[in-house]
PDB file of C-alpha atoms in Angstrom:
ATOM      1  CA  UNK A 257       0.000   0.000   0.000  1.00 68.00           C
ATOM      2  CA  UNK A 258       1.205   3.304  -0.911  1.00 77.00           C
ATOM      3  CA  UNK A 259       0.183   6.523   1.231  1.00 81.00           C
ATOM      4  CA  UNK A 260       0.950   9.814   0.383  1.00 85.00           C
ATOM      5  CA  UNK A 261       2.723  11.392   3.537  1.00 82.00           C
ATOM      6  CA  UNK A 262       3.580  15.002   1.883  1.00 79.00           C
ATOM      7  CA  UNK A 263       2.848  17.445  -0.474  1.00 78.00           C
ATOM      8  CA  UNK A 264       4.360  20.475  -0.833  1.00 77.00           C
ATOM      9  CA  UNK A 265       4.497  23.201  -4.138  1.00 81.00           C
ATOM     10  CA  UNK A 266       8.358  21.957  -3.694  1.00 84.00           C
ATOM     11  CA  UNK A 267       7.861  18.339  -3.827  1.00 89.00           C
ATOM     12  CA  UNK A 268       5.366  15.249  -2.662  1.00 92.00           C
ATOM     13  CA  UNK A 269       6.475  12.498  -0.830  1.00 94.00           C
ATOM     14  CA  UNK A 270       4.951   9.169  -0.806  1.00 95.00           C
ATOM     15  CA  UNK A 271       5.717   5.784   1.092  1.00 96.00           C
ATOM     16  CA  UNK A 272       5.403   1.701   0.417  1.00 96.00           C
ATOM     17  CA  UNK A 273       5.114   0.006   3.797  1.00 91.00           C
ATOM     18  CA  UNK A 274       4.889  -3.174   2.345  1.00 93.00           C
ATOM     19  CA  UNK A 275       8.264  -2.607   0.271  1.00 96.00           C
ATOM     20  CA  UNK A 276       9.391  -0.004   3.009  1.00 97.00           C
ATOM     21  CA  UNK A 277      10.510   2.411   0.127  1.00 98.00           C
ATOM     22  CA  UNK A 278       9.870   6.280   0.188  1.00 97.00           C
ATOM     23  CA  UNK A 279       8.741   7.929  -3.384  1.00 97.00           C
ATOM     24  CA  UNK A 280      10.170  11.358  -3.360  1.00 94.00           C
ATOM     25  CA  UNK A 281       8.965  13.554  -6.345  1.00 92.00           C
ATOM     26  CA  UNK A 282      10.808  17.042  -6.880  1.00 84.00           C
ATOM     27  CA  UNK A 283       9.034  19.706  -8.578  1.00 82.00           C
ATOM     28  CA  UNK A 284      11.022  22.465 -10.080  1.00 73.00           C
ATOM     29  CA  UNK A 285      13.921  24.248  -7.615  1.00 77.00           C
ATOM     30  CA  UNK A 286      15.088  22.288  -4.503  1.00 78.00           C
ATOM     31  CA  UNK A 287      15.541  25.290  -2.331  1.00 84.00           C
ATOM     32  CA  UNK A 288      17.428  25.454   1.023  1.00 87.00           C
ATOM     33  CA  UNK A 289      13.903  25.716   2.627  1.00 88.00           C
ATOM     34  CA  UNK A 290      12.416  22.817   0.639  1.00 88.00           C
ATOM     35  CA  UNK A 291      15.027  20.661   1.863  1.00 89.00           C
ATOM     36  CA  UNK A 292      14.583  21.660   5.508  1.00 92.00           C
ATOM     37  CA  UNK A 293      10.598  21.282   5.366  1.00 92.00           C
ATOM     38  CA  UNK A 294      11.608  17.065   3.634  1.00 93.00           C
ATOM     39  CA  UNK A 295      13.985  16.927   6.213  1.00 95.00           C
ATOM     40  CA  UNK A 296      11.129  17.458   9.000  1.00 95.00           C
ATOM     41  CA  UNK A 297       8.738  15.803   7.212  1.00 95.00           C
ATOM     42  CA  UNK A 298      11.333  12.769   7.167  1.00 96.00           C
ATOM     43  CA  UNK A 299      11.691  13.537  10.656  1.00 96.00           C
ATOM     44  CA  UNK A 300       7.909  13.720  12.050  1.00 95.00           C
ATOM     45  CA  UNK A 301       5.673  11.466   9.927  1.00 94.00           C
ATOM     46  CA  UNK A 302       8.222   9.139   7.866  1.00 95.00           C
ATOM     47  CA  UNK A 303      11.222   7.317  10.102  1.00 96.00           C
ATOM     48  CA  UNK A 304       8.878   6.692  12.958  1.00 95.00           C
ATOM     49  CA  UNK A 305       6.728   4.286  10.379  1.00 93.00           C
ATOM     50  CA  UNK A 306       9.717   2.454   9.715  1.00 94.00           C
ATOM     51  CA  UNK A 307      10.716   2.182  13.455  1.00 91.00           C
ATOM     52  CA  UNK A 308      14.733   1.777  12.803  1.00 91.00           C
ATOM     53  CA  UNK A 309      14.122  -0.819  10.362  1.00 96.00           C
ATOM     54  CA  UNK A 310      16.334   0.112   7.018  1.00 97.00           C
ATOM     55  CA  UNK A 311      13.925   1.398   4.286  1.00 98.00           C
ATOM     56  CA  UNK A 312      15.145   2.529   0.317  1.00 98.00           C
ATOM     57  CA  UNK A 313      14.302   5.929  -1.641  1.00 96.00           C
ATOM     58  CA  UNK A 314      13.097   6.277  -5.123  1.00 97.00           C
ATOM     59  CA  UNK A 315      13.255   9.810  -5.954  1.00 93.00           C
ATOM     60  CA  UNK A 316      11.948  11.187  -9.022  1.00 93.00           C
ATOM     61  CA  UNK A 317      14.128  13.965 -10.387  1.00 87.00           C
ATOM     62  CA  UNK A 318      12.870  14.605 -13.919  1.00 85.00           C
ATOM     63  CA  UNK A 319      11.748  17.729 -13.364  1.00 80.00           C
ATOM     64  CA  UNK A 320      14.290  19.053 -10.765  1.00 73.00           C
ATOM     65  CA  UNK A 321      15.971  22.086 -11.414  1.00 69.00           C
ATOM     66  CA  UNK A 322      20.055  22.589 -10.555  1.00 62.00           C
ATOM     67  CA  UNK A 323      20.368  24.579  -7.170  1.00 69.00           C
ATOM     68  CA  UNK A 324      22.728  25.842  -4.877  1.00 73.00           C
ATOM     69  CA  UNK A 325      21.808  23.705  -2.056  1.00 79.00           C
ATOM     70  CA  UNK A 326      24.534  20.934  -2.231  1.00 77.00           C
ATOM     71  CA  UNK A 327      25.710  21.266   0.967  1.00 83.00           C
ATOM     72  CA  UNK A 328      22.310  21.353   2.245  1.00 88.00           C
ATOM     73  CA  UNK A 329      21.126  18.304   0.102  1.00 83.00           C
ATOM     74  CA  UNK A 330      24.815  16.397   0.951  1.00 85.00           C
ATOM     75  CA  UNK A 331      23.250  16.831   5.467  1.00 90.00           C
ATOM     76  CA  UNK A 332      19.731  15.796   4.108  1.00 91.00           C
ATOM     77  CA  UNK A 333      20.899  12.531   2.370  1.00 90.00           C
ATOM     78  CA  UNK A 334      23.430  12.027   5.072  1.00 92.00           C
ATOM     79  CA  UNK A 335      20.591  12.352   7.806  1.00 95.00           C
ATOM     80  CA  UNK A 336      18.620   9.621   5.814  1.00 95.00           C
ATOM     81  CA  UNK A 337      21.777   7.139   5.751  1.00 94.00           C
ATOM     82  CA  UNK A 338      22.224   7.563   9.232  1.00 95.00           C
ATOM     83  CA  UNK A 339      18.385   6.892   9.877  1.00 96.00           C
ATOM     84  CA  UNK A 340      17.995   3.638   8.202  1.00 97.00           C
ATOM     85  CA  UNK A 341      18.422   4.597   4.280  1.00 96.00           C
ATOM     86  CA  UNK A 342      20.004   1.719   2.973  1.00 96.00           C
ATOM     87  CA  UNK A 343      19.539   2.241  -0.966  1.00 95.00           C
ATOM     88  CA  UNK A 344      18.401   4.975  -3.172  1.00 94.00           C
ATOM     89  CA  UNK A 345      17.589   4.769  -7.050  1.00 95.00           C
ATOM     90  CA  UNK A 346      17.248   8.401  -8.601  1.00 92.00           C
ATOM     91  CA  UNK A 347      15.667   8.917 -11.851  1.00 93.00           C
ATOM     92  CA  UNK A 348      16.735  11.562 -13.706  1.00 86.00           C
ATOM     93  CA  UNK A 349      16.328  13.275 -17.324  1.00 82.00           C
ATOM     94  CA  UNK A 350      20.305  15.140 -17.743  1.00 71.00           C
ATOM     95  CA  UNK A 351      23.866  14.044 -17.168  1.00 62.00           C
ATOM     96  CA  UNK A 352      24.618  17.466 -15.277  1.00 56.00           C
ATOM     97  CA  UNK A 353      21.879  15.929 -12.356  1.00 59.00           C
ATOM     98  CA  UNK A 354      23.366  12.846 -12.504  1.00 56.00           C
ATOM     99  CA  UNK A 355      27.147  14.318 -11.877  1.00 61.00           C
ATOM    100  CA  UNK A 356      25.127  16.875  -9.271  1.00 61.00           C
ATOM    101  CA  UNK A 357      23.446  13.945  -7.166  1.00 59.00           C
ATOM    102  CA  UNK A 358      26.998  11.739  -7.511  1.00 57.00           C
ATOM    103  CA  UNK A 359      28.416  14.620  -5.959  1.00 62.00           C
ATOM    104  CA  UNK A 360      25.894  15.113  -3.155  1.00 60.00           C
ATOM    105  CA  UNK A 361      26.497  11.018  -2.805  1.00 57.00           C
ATOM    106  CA  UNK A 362      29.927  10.824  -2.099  1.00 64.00           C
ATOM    107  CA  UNK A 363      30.562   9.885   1.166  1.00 65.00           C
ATOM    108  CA  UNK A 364      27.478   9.960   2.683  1.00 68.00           C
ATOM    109  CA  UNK A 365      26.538   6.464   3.707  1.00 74.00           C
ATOM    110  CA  UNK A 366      24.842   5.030   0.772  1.00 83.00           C
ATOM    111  CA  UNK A 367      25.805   5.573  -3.230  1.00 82.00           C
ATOM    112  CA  UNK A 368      22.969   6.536  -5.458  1.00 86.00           C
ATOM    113  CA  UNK A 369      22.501   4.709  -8.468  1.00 89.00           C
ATOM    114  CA  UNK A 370      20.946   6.605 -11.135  1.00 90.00           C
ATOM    115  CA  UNK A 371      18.702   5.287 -13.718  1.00 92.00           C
ATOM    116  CA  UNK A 372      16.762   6.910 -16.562  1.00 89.00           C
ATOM    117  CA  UNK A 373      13.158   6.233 -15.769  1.00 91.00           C
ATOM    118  CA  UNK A 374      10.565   4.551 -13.197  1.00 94.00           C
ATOM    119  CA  UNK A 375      10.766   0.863 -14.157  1.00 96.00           C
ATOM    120  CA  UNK A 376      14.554   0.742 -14.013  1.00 95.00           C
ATOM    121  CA  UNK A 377      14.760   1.896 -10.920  1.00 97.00           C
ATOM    122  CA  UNK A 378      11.857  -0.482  -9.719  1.00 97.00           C
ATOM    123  CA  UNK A 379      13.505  -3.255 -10.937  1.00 97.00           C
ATOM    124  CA  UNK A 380      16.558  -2.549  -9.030  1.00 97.00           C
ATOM    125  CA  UNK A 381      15.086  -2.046  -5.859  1.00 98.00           C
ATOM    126  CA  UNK A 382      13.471  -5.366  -6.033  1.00 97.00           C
ATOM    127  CA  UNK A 383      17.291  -6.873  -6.985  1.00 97.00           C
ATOM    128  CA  UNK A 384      18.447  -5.459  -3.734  1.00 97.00           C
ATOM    129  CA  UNK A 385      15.521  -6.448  -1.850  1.00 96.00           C
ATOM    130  CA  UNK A 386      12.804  -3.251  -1.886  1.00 97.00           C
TER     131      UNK A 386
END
């Protein structure tokens, strides 16, 4: 069953308990502030339904627009890893995301693996488990 948890002009969040995977969906410019109201959203009604049990991301990122919120995306992503995230597919539409998201990646915990659209990265979470 899939709930939606979130949505916000910024992006809409969505989550599998069955699977325990989290559908993130970005919508245009990940600001500093979006990424603060994911991370309490994250924080209030998503990583108390997995109750420390590890739990994967799928985040949609056609539509996402470059930003200068690395650093701030880098914490966000490194506050998921250290709350249970144990794999996350992205899907995106542009190399430059892809080398953007590698960057925001590195070092973090857990190494995104990119993929070009929905089924791809559906079909790896269910290699790895999700």
């Amino acid at each position: 069953m899939i709930k939606t948890i979130s949505t916000q002009n910024e992006y809409e969040l969505k989550v599998d308990f069955e699977r325990k995977i989290v559908y993130e969906k970005f919508k245009g410019m990940f600001t500093k502030k979006a990424i603060a109201n994911m991370k309490n959203d994250y924080k209030i009604k998503i990583l108390p339904l997995f109750k420390g049990s590890k739990w994967a991301k799928c985040c949609d990122m056609i539509i996402y627009n470059l930003s200068d919120s690395q650093n701030e995306l880098r914490e966000f992503v490194q506050y998921c890893s250290d709350n249970g995230m144990a794999q996350a597919a992205l899907i995106v539409s542009n190399v430059v995301v892809k080398m953007q998201m590698y960057r925001v990646g590195k070092n973090v915990g857990v190494t995104p693996v990119v993929f070009t659209d929905q089924k791809e990265a559906e079909d790896y979470l269910k290699t790895v488990g999700y």
